[in-house]
mmCIF file with all atom_site columns, C-alpha atoms and ligand atoms in Angstrom:
data_model
loop_
_atom_site.group_PDB
_atom_site.id
_atom_site.type_symbol
_atom_site.label_atom_id
_atom_site.label_alt_id
_atom_site.label_comp_id
_atom_site.label_asym_id
_atom_site.label_entity_id
_atom_site.label_seq_id
_atom_site.pdbx_PDB_ins_code
_atom_site.Cartn_x
_atom_site.Cartn_y
_atom_site.Cartn_z
_atom_site.occupancy
_atom_site.B_iso_or_equiv
_atom_site.pdbx_formal_charge
_atom_site.auth_seq_id
_atom_site.auth_comp_id
_atom_site.auth_asym_id
_atom_site.auth_atom_id
_atom_site.pdbx_PDB_model_num
ATOM   1   C  CA  . MET A 1 1   ? 0.005   -0.166  -0.093 1.00 0.00 ? 142 MET A CA  1
ATOM   2   C  CA  . ASN A 1 2   ? 1.565   3.196   -0.818 1.00 0.00 ? 143 ASN A CA  1
ATOM   3   C  CA  . GLU A 1 3   ? 3.087   5.845   1.714  1.00 0.00 ? 144 GLU A CA  1
ATOM   4   C  CA  . MET A 1 4   ? 0.931   8.398   0.112  1.00 0.00 ? 145 MET A CA  1
ATOM   5   C  CA  . PHE A 1 5   ? -2.433  6.892   1.024  1.00 0.00 ? 146 PHE A CA  1
ATOM   6   C  CA  . GLU A 1 6   ? -1.382  5.511   4.766  1.00 0.00 ? 147 GLU A CA  1
ATOM   7   C  CA  . LYS A 1 7   ? -0.605  9.623   5.033  1.00 0.00 ? 148 LYS A CA  1
ATOM   8   C  CA  . GLU A 1 8   ? -4.272  10.406  3.712  1.00 0.00 ? 149 GLU A CA  1
ATOM   9   C  CA  . LEU A 1 9   ? -6.084  7.621   6.057  1.00 0.00 ? 150 LEU A CA  1
ATOM   10  C  CA  . LEU A 1 10  ? -4.014  8.081   8.957  1.00 0.00 ? 151 LEU A CA  1
ATOM   11  C  CA  . MET A 1 11  ? -4.798  12.115  8.480  1.00 0.00 ? 152 MET A CA  1
ATOM   12  C  CA  . ALA A 1 12  ? -8.608  10.958  8.192  1.00 0.00 ? 153 ALA A CA  1
ATOM   13  C  CA  . ALA A 1 13  ? -8.358  9.261   11.287 1.00 0.00 ? 154 ALA A CA  1
ATOM   14  C  CA  . GLU A 1 14  ? -6.662  11.080  13.164 1.00 0.00 ? 155 GLU A CA  1
ATOM   15  C  CA  . PRO A 1 15  ? -9.506  13.975  14.590 1.00 0.00 ? 156 PRO A CA  1
ATOM   16  C  CA  . TYR A 1 16  ? -11.709 10.641  15.704 1.00 0.00 ? 157 TYR A CA  1
ATOM   17  C  CA  . LEU A 1 17  ? -8.856  8.960   17.267 1.00 0.00 ? 158 LEU A CA  1
ATOM   18  C  CA  . GLN A 1 18  ? -8.121  11.710  19.284 1.00 0.00 ? 159 GLN A CA  1
ATOM   19  C  CA  . SER A 1 19  ? -11.150 13.106  20.599 1.00 0.00 ? 160 SER A CA  1
ATOM   20  C  CA  . GLY A 1 20  ? -12.219 9.142   21.291 1.00 0.00 ? 161 GLY A CA  1
ATOM   21  C  CA  . ARG A 1 21  ? -10.736 6.710   24.128 1.00 0.00 ? 162 ARG A CA  1
ATOM   22  C  CA  . LYS A 1 22  ? -7.901  7.816   26.040 1.00 0.00 ? 163 LYS A CA  1
ATOM   23  C  CA  . GLY A 1 23  ? -4.622  6.522   23.885 1.00 0.00 ? 164 GLY A CA  1
ATOM   24  C  CA  . ASP A 1 24  ? -6.579  5.488   20.952 1.00 0.00 ? 165 ASP A CA  1
ATOM   25  C  CA  . MET A 1 25  ? -4.186  7.223   18.409 1.00 0.00 ? 166 MET A CA  1
ATOM   26  C  CA  . GLU A 1 26  ? -1.313  5.184   19.737 1.00 0.00 ? 167 GLU A CA  1
ATOM   27  C  CA  . HIS A 1 27  ? -2.861  2.023   19.581 1.00 0.00 ? 168 HIS A CA  1
ATOM   28  C  CA  . THR A 1 28  ? -3.779  2.773   15.844 1.00 0.00 ? 169 THR A CA  1
ATOM   29  C  CA  . LEU A 1 29  ? -0.608  2.837   15.119 1.00 0.00 ? 170 LEU A CA  1
ATOM   30  C  CA  . ARG A 1 30  ? 0.591   0.227   17.147 1.00 0.00 ? 171 ARG A CA  1
ATOM   31  C  CA  . ALA A 1 31  ? -1.750  -2.332  15.780 1.00 0.00 ? 172 ALA A CA  1
ATOM   32  C  CA  . VAL A 1 32  ? -0.837  -1.093  12.250 1.00 0.00 ? 173 VAL A CA  1
ATOM   33  C  CA  . ASP A 1 33  ? 3.018   -1.971  13.032 1.00 0.00 ? 174 ASP A CA  1
ATOM   34  C  CA  . TYR A 1 34  ? 1.971   -5.143  14.233 1.00 0.00 ? 175 TYR A CA  1
ATOM   35  C  CA  . GLY A 1 35  ? -0.393  -5.834  10.923 1.00 0.00 ? 176 GLY A CA  1
ATOM   36  C  CA  . LYS A 1 36  ? 2.419   -4.977  8.523  1.00 0.00 ? 177 LYS A CA  1
ATOM   37  C  CA  . TYR A 1 37  ? 4.587   -7.569  10.766 1.00 0.00 ? 178 TYR A CA  1
ATOM   38  C  CA  . LEU A 1 38  ? 2.122   -10.215 10.221 1.00 0.00 ? 179 LEU A CA  1
ATOM   39  C  CA  . LEU A 1 39  ? 1.681   -8.600  6.654  1.00 0.00 ? 180 LEU A CA  1
ATOM   40  C  CA  . GLU A 1 40  ? 5.641   -10.072 5.883  1.00 0.00 ? 181 GLU A CA  1
ATOM   41  C  CA  . HIS A 1 41  ? 5.209   -13.343 6.722  1.00 0.00 ? 182 HIS A CA  1
ATOM   42  C  CA  . GLU A 1 42  ? 1.109   -14.322 6.244  1.00 0.00 ? 183 GLU A CA  1
ATOM   43  C  CA  . PRO A 1 43  ? -0.160  -13.791 2.645  1.00 0.00 ? 184 PRO A CA  1
ATOM   44  C  CA  . GLY A 1 44  ? -3.220  -11.260 3.303  1.00 0.00 ? 185 GLY A CA  1
ATOM   45  C  CA  . ASP A 1 45  ? -3.927  -8.563  1.627  1.00 0.00 ? 186 ASP A CA  1
ATOM   46  C  CA  . PRO A 1 46  ? -2.406  -4.654  2.925  1.00 0.00 ? 187 PRO A CA  1
ATOM   47  C  CA  . ALA A 1 47  ? -5.263  -3.130  0.760  1.00 0.00 ? 188 ALA A CA  1
ATOM   48  C  CA  . ILE A 1 48  ? -7.363  -4.369  3.569  1.00 0.00 ? 189 ILE A CA  1
ATOM   49  C  CA  . VAL A 1 49  ? -5.773  -5.036  6.119  1.00 0.00 ? 190 VAL A CA  1
ATOM   50  C  CA  . LEU A 1 50  ? -3.930  -1.910  6.482  1.00 0.00 ? 191 LEU A CA  1
ATOM   51  C  CA  . PRO A 1 51  ? -7.184  0.684   6.093  1.00 0.00 ? 192 PRO A CA  1
ATOM   52  C  CA  . CYS A 1 52  ? -9.264  -2.015  8.560  1.00 0.00 ? 193 CYS A CA  1
ATOM   53  C  CA  . LEU A 1 53  ? -6.901  -0.918  11.178 1.00 0.00 ? 194 LEU A CA  1
ATOM   54  C  CA  . TYR A 1 54  ? -6.343  2.312   10.752 1.00 0.00 ? 195 TYR A CA  1
ATOM   55  C  CA  . LEU A 1 55  ? -10.225 2.948   10.820 1.00 0.00 ? 196 LEU A CA  1
ATOM   56  C  CA  . HIS A 1 56  ? -10.867 -0.035  13.113 1.00 0.00 ? 197 HIS A CA  1
ATOM   57  C  CA  . ASP A 1 57  ? -11.319 2.121   16.217 1.00 0.00 ? 198 ASP A CA  1
ATOM   58  C  CA  . ILE A 1 58  ? -12.364 5.619   15.080 1.00 0.00 ? 199 ILE A CA  1
ATOM   59  C  CA  . GLY A 1 59  ? -16.501 5.012   16.286 1.00 0.00 ? 200 GLY A CA  1
ATOM   60  C  CA  . TRP A 1 60  ? -14.901 5.426   19.469 1.00 0.00 ? 201 TRP A CA  1
ATOM   61  C  CA  . SER A 1 61  ? -15.134 9.256   19.000 1.00 0.00 ? 202 SER A CA  1
ATOM   62  C  CA  . ARG A 1 62  ? -19.155 8.843   18.500 1.00 0.00 ? 203 ARG A CA  1
ATOM   63  C  CA  . VAL A 1 63  ? -19.933 6.519   21.315 1.00 0.00 ? 204 VAL A CA  1
ATOM   64  C  CA  . ASN A 1 64  ? -20.319 7.240   24.739 1.00 0.00 ? 205 ASN A CA  1
ATOM   65  C  CA  . TYR A 1 65  ? -17.737 4.640   26.778 1.00 0.00 ? 206 TYR A CA  1
ATOM   66  C  CA  . GLN A 1 66  ? -18.164 5.293   30.206 1.00 0.00 ? 207 GLN A CA  1
ATOM   67  C  CA  . ASP A 1 67  ? -19.707 1.771   30.614 1.00 0.00 ? 208 ASP A CA  1
ATOM   68  C  CA  . PHE A 1 68  ? -16.126 0.245   29.126 1.00 0.00 ? 209 PHE A CA  1
ATOM   69  C  CA  . VAL A 1 69  ? -14.181 2.217   31.478 1.00 0.00 ? 210 VAL A CA  1
ATOM   70  C  CA  . ASP A 1 70  ? -16.082 0.682   34.522 1.00 0.00 ? 211 ASP A CA  1
ATOM   71  C  CA  . ALA A 1 71  ? -16.639 -2.911  33.482 1.00 0.00 ? 212 ALA A CA  1
ATOM   72  C  CA  . THR A 1 72  ? -14.527 -5.381  34.517 1.00 0.00 ? 213 THR A CA  1
ATOM   73  C  CA  . PRO A 1 73  ? -12.154 -6.737  32.197 1.00 0.00 ? 214 PRO A CA  1
ATOM   74  C  CA  . THR A 1 74  ? -14.345 -9.624  31.489 1.00 0.00 ? 215 THR A CA  1
ATOM   75  C  CA  . GLN A 1 75  ? -17.190 -7.671  31.533 1.00 0.00 ? 216 GLN A CA  1
ATOM   76  C  CA  . LYS A 1 76  ? -15.585 -5.283  28.440 1.00 0.00 ? 217 LYS A CA  1
ATOM   77  C  CA  . LYS A 1 77  ? -16.071 -7.581  25.588 1.00 0.00 ? 218 LYS A CA  1
ATOM   78  C  CA  . ASN A 1 78  ? -20.499 -7.069  26.275 1.00 0.00 ? 219 ASN A CA  1
ATOM   79  C  CA  . CYS A 1 79  ? -20.334 -3.557  27.143 1.00 0.00 ? 220 CYS A CA  1
ATOM   80  C  CA  . LEU A 1 80  ? -22.838 -1.368  25.012 1.00 0.00 ? 221 LEU A CA  1
ATOM   81  C  CA  . SER A 1 81  ? -20.614 1.055   23.678 1.00 0.00 ? 222 SER A CA  1
ATOM   82  C  CA  . MET A 1 82  ? -18.425 -2.060  22.666 1.00 0.00 ? 223 MET A CA  1
ATOM   83  C  CA  . GLN A 1 83  ? -21.050 -3.306  20.251 1.00 0.00 ? 224 GLN A CA  1
ATOM   84  C  CA  . SER A 1 84  ? -21.412 0.354   19.258 1.00 0.00 ? 225 SER A CA  1
ATOM   85  C  CA  . HIS A 1 85  ? -18.667 1.556   18.568 1.00 0.00 ? 226 HIS A CA  1
ATOM   86  C  CA  . MET A 1 86  ? -18.096 -1.103  16.230 1.00 0.00 ? 227 MET A CA  1
ATOM   87  C  CA  . GLN A 1 87  ? -21.118 -0.114  13.761 1.00 0.00 ? 228 GLN A CA  1
ATOM   88  C  CA  . GLU A 1 88  ? -20.073 3.819   14.092 1.00 0.00 ? 229 GLU A CA  1
ATOM   89  C  CA  . SER A 1 89  ? -16.281 2.930   13.031 1.00 0.00 ? 230 SER A CA  1
ATOM   90  C  CA  . ALA A 1 90  ? -17.866 0.940   10.017 1.00 0.00 ? 231 ALA A CA  1
ATOM   91  C  CA  . LYS A 1 91  ? -20.282 3.915   9.329  1.00 0.00 ? 232 LYS A CA  1
ATOM   92  C  CA  . LEU A 1 92  ? -17.391 6.393   9.467  1.00 0.00 ? 233 LEU A CA  1
ATOM   93  C  CA  . ALA A 1 93  ? -15.330 3.856   7.287  1.00 0.00 ? 234 ALA A CA  1
ATOM   94  C  CA  . SER A 1 94  ? -17.404 3.816   4.717  1.00 0.00 ? 235 SER A CA  1
ATOM   95  C  CA  . GLY A 1 95  ? -17.476 7.404   4.327  1.00 0.00 ? 236 GLY A CA  1
ATOM   96  C  CA  . ILE A 1 96  ? -13.433 8.247   4.227  1.00 0.00 ? 237 ILE A CA  1
ATOM   97  C  CA  . LEU A 1 97  ? -12.696 5.651   1.886  1.00 0.00 ? 238 LEU A CA  1
ATOM   98  C  CA  . GLU A 1 98  ? -15.893 6.439   -0.358 1.00 0.00 ? 239 GLU A CA  1
ATOM   99  C  CA  . ARG A 1 99  ? -14.771 10.208  -0.341 1.00 0.00 ? 240 ARG A CA  1
ATOM   100 C  CA  . LEU A 1 100 ? -10.642 8.533   -0.997 1.00 0.00 ? 241 LEU A CA  1
ATOM   101 C  CA  . ASN A 1 101 ? -12.406 7.121   -4.133 1.00 0.00 ? 242 ASN A CA  1
ATOM   102 C  CA  . TYR A 1 102 ? -11.491 4.061   -2.845 1.00 0.00 ? 243 TYR A CA  1
ATOM   103 C  CA  . ASP A 1 103 ? -11.953 0.375   -4.836 1.00 0.00 ? 244 ASP A CA  1
ATOM   104 C  CA  . SER A 1 104 ? -15.403 -0.121  -3.847 1.00 0.00 ? 245 SER A CA  1
ATOM   105 C  CA  . ASP A 1 105 ? -15.258 -4.212  -3.836 1.00 0.00 ? 246 ASP A CA  1
ATOM   106 C  CA  . ARG A 1 106 ? -12.379 -3.255  -1.205 1.00 0.00 ? 247 ARG A CA  1
ATOM   107 C  CA  . ARG A 1 107 ? -14.201 -1.159  0.628  1.00 0.00 ? 248 ARG A CA  1
ATOM   108 C  CA  . ASP A 1 108 ? -17.143 -3.230  1.454  1.00 0.00 ? 249 ASP A CA  1
ATOM   109 C  CA  . ARG A 1 109 ? -14.618 -6.011  2.840  1.00 0.00 ? 250 ARG A CA  1
ATOM   110 C  CA  . ILE A 1 110 ? -12.854 -3.463  4.899  1.00 0.00 ? 251 ILE A CA  1
ATOM   111 C  CA  . VAL A 1 111 ? -16.109 -2.145  6.072  1.00 0.00 ? 252 VAL A CA  1
ATOM   112 C  CA  . ALA A 1 112 ? -17.598 -5.785  7.123  1.00 0.00 ? 253 ALA A CA  1
ATOM   113 C  CA  . ILE A 1 113 ? -14.174 -6.766  8.641  1.00 0.00 ? 254 ILE A CA  1
ATOM   114 C  CA  . ILE A 1 114 ? -14.884 -3.713  11.133 1.00 0.00 ? 255 ILE A CA  1
ATOM   115 C  CA  . ALA A 1 115 ? -18.104 -3.975  11.756 1.00 0.00 ? 256 ALA A CA  1
ATOM   116 C  CA  . VAL A 1 116 ? -17.451 -7.144  13.395 1.00 0.00 ? 257 VAL A CA  1
ATOM   117 C  CA  . HIS A 1 117 ? -13.839 -6.526  14.730 1.00 0.00 ? 258 HIS A CA  1
ATOM   118 C  CA  . ASP A 1 118 ? -14.109 -7.426  18.899 1.00 0.00 ? 259 ASP A CA  1
ATOM   119 C  CA  . GLN A 1 119 ? -16.127 -10.701 17.919 1.00 0.00 ? 260 GLN A CA  1
ATOM   120 C  CA  . PRO A 1 120 ? -13.730 -13.020 17.411 1.00 0.00 ? 261 PRO A CA  1
ATOM   121 C  CA  . GLU A 1 121 ? -15.899 -15.959 16.694 1.00 0.00 ? 262 GLU A CA  1
ATOM   122 C  CA  . ALA A 1 122 ? -17.570 -13.476 14.278 1.00 0.00 ? 263 ALA A CA  1
ATOM   123 C  CA  . ILE A 1 123 ? -14.483 -13.016 12.543 1.00 0.00 ? 264 ILE A CA  1
ATOM   124 C  CA  . ILE A 1 124 ? -13.163 -16.562 13.109 1.00 0.00 ? 265 ILE A CA  1
ATOM   125 C  CA  . ALA A 1 125 ? -16.814 -17.205 10.696 1.00 0.00 ? 266 ALA A CA  1
ATOM   126 C  CA  . MET A 1 126 ? -15.386 -15.221 7.895  1.00 0.00 ? 267 MET A CA  1
ATOM   127 C  CA  . GLN A 1 127 ? -12.817 -17.730 7.499  1.00 0.00 ? 268 GLN A CA  1
ATOM   128 C  CA  . ASP A 1 128 ? -11.216 -14.701 5.401  1.00 0.00 ? 269 ASP A CA  1
ATOM   129 C  CA  . LEU A 1 129 ? -7.240  -14.403 5.951  1.00 0.00 ? 270 LEU A CA  1
ATOM   130 C  CA  . ASN A 1 130 ? -7.456  -10.643 5.695  1.00 0.00 ? 271 ASN A CA  1
ATOM   131 C  CA  . ALA A 1 131 ? -10.157 -10.656 9.011  1.00 0.00 ? 272 ALA A CA  1
ATOM   132 C  CA  . THR A 1 132 ? -7.984  -12.809 11.226 1.00 0.00 ? 273 THR A CA  1
ATOM   133 C  CA  . LEU A 1 133 ? -5.205  -10.224 10.872 1.00 0.00 ? 274 LEU A CA  1
ATOM   134 C  CA  . VAL A 1 134 ? -6.760  -7.518  11.852 1.00 0.00 ? 275 VAL A CA  1
ATOM   135 C  CA  . MET A 1 135 ? -8.403  -9.044  14.972 1.00 0.00 ? 276 MET A CA  1
ATOM   136 C  CA  . GLU A 1 136 ? -4.739  -10.480 15.459 1.00 0.00 ? 277 GLU A CA  1
ATOM   137 C  CA  . ALA A 1 137 ? -3.009  -7.253  15.193 1.00 0.00 ? 278 ALA A CA  1
ATOM   138 C  CA  . ASP A 1 138 ? -5.664  -5.309  17.406 1.00 0.00 ? 279 ASP A CA  1
ATOM   139 C  CA  . ARG A 1 139 ? -5.416  -8.174  20.098 1.00 0.00 ? 280 ARG A CA  1
ATOM   140 C  CA  . LEU A 1 140 ? -1.395  -7.859  19.744 1.00 0.00 ? 281 LEU A CA  1
ATOM   141 C  CA  . ASP A 1 141 ? -1.459  -4.597  21.300 1.00 0.00 ? 282 ASP A CA  1
ATOM   142 C  CA  . ARG A 1 142 ? -3.125  -6.127  24.948 1.00 0.00 ? 283 ARG A CA  1
ATOM   143 C  CA  . TYR A 1 143 ? 0.302   -8.402  24.943 1.00 0.00 ? 284 TYR A CA  1
ATOM   144 C  CA  . GLY A 1 144 ? 2.708   -5.608  24.530 1.00 0.00 ? 285 GLY A CA  1
ATOM   145 C  CA  . GLN A 1 145 ? 4.329   -3.499  27.650 1.00 0.00 ? 286 GLN A CA  1
ATOM   146 C  CA  . GLU A 1 146 ? 2.853   -0.427  25.852 1.00 0.00 ? 287 GLU A CA  1
ATOM   147 C  CA  . SER A 1 147 ? -0.049  -1.732  26.091 1.00 0.00 ? 288 SER A CA  1
ATOM   148 C  CA  . VAL A 1 148 ? 0.053   -2.655  29.809 1.00 0.00 ? 289 VAL A CA  1
ATOM   149 C  CA  . SER A 1 149 ? 0.247   1.059   30.883 1.00 0.00 ? 290 SER A CA  1
ATOM   150 C  CA  . ARG A 1 150 ? -1.724  2.149   28.607 1.00 0.00 ? 291 ARG A CA  1
ATOM   151 C  CA  . TYR A 1 151 ? -4.235  0.205   30.267 1.00 0.00 ? 292 TYR A CA  1
ATOM   152 C  CA  . LYS A 1 152 ? -3.137  1.241   33.610 1.00 0.00 ? 293 LYS A CA  1
ATOM   153 C  CA  . ALA A 1 153 ? -3.706  4.682   32.180 1.00 0.00 ? 294 ALA A CA  1
ATOM   154 C  CA  . MET A 1 154 ? -7.087  3.794   30.952 1.00 0.00 ? 295 MET A CA  1
ATOM   155 C  CA  . PHE A 1 155 ? -8.689  2.006   34.476 1.00 0.00 ? 296 PHE A CA  1
ATOM   156 C  CA  . GLY A 1 156 ? -6.589  2.347   37.274 1.00 0.00 ? 297 GLY A CA  1
ATOM   157 C  CA  . ASP A 1 157 ? -3.797  -0.226  38.267 1.00 0.00 ? 298 ASP A CA  1
ATOM   158 C  CA  . ALA A 1 158 ? -5.855  -1.641  41.022 1.00 0.00 ? 299 ALA A CA  1
ATOM   159 C  CA  . TYR A 1 159 ? -4.107  -5.558  41.623 1.00 0.00 ? 300 TYR A CA  1
ATOM   160 C  CA  . THR A 1 160 ? -7.683  -7.379  41.229 1.00 0.00 ? 301 THR A CA  1
ATOM   161 C  CA  . ALA A 1 161 ? -8.070  -5.299  37.873 1.00 0.00 ? 302 ALA A CA  1
ATOM   162 C  CA  . TRP A 1 162 ? -5.114  -6.436  36.563 1.00 0.00 ? 303 TRP A CA  1
ATOM   163 C  CA  . LYS A 1 163 ? -5.508  -9.712  37.909 1.00 0.00 ? 304 LYS A CA  1
ATOM   164 C  CA  . GLU A 1 164 ? -8.274  -10.261 36.102 1.00 0.00 ? 305 GLU A CA  1
ATOM   165 C  CA  . ALA A 1 165 ? -6.858  -8.606  33.077 1.00 0.00 ? 306 ALA A CA  1
ATOM   166 C  CA  . LYS A 1 166 ? -4.011  -11.124 33.292 1.00 0.00 ? 307 LYS A CA  1
ATOM   167 C  CA  . THR A 1 167 ? -6.905  -14.039 33.366 1.00 0.00 ? 308 THR A CA  1
ATOM   168 C  CA  . VAL A 1 168 ? -8.353  -12.605 29.757 1.00 0.00 ? 309 VAL A CA  1
ATOM   169 C  CA  . ARG A 1 169 ? -5.278  -12.407 27.614 1.00 0.00 ? 310 ARG A CA  1
ATOM   170 C  CA  . LEU A 1 170 ? -3.867  -15.833 28.758 1.00 0.00 ? 311 LEU A CA  1
ATOM   171 C  CA  . GLU A 1 171 ? -7.337  -17.415 27.645 1.00 0.00 ? 312 GLU A CA  1
ATOM   172 C  CA  . GLY A 1 172 ? -7.455  -14.911 24.695 1.00 0.00 ? 313 GLY A CA  1
ATOM   173 C  CA  . LEU A 1 173 ? -4.017  -16.263 23.608 1.00 0.00 ? 314 LEU A CA  1
ATOM   174 C  CA  . ASP A 1 174 ? -5.424  -19.483 22.255 1.00 0.00 ? 315 ASP A CA  1
ATOM   175 C  CA  . ALA A 1 175 ? -9.076  -18.004 21.341 1.00 0.00 ? 316 ALA A CA  1
ATOM   176 C  CA  . TRP A 1 176 ? -7.327  -14.977 18.863 1.00 0.00 ? 317 TRP A CA  1
ATOM   177 C  CA  . PHE A 1 177 ? -4.329  -15.735 17.533 1.00 0.00 ? 318 PHE A CA  1
ATOM   178 C  CA  . ARG A 1 178 ? -4.653  -18.468 14.771 1.00 0.00 ? 319 ARG A CA  1
ATOM   179 C  CA  . THR A 1 179 ? -1.864  -17.822 12.202 1.00 0.00 ? 320 THR A CA  1
ATOM   180 C  CA  . GLU A 1 180 ? 1.427   -18.833 13.121 1.00 0.00 ? 321 GLU A CA  1
ATOM   181 C  CA  . THR A 1 181 ? 3.266   -15.867 13.088 1.00 0.00 ? 322 THR A CA  1
ATOM   182 C  CA  . ALA A 1 182 ? 0.805   -13.907 15.630 1.00 0.00 ? 323 ALA A CA  1
ATOM   183 C  CA  . LYS A 1 183 ? 0.995   -17.492 17.913 1.00 0.00 ? 324 LYS A CA  1
ATOM   184 C  CA  . THR A 1 184 ? 4.428   -16.886 18.005 1.00 0.00 ? 325 THR A CA  1
ATOM   185 C  CA  . LEU A 1 185 ? 4.508   -13.307 18.598 1.00 0.00 ? 326 LEU A CA  1
ATOM   186 C  CA  . SER A 1 186 ? 2.020   -13.293 20.752 1.00 0.00 ? 327 SER A CA  1
ATOM   187 C  CA  . ARG A 1 187 ? 3.297   -15.604 23.753 1.00 0.00 ? 328 ARG A CA  1
ATOM   188 C  CA  . LYS A 1 188 ? 6.678   -14.010 23.311 1.00 0.00 ? 329 LYS A CA  1
ATOM   189 C  CA  . LEU A 1 189 ? 5.253   -10.415 24.216 1.00 0.00 ? 330 LEU A CA  1
ATOM   190 C  CA  . ALA A 1 190 ? 2.839   -12.664 26.858 1.00 0.00 ? 331 ALA A CA  1
ATOM   191 C  CA  . LEU A 1 191 ? 6.103   -13.380 28.755 1.00 0.00 ? 332 LEU A CA  1
ATOM   192 C  CA  . GLU A 1 192 ? 7.851   -10.455 28.615 1.00 0.00 ? 333 GLU A CA  1
ATOM   193 C  CA  . ILE A 1 193 ? 4.928   -8.836  30.867 1.00 0.00 ? 334 ILE A CA  1
ATOM   194 C  CA  . GLY A 1 194 ? 4.925   -11.564 32.864 1.00 0.00 ? 335 GLY A CA  1
ATOM   195 C  CA  . LEU A 1 195 ? 1.893   -13.226 31.978 1.00 0.00 ? 336 LEU A CA  1
ATOM   196 C  CA  . PHE A 1 196 ? 2.356   -16.684 32.954 1.00 0.00 ? 337 PHE A CA  1
ATOM   197 C  CA  . GLU A 1 197 ? 3.792   -15.849 36.686 1.00 0.00 ? 338 GLU A CA  1
ATOM   198 C  CA  . PRO A 1 198 ? 1.382   -15.885 38.873 1.00 0.00 ? 339 PRO A CA  1
HETATM 199 FE FE1 . LIG B 2 .   ? -12.391 -1.813  18.619 1.00 0.00 ? 129 LIG B FE1 1
#
């Protein structure tokens, strides 16, 4: 994917990411980096995976996410704002890609992936490597050291919350990562943040 277009995508996404959750911009840039790394080793389509990653979380700027902030790590996936941010991101992404005259077949695919990007079962059911790579890149950012700092900044570093968050991440290692590249990297990152320690 050419650099000029990537810049345009980022410029389009930035105002939304800056007005979403704390750290959404940095999270998005890390997810894009993880996506690029996965694409070096897995035969996905960068013209689908990268726009998905740049645009997947722009919808947080359109929803009240207090329920997400207040939820425990286990509850977060069932929050109303968790569902609605995917719909809002998909709508906004569709508009942005149309404005940038993006290929309409790819645009439809990107919008469909974004609309379910935080529902692992729905992503896996798509049986589309591009969708899998988007989920993996997004969720790899729950394992890096930066993501642990982000998590604590967003939710406070109460021991009980972090302990529960560790459990969610340990289960996620098996549930979320499907490609060999993401399996290997997620376990390496998990080891580095002490996920396997009691
Ligand atoms: Fe998301």
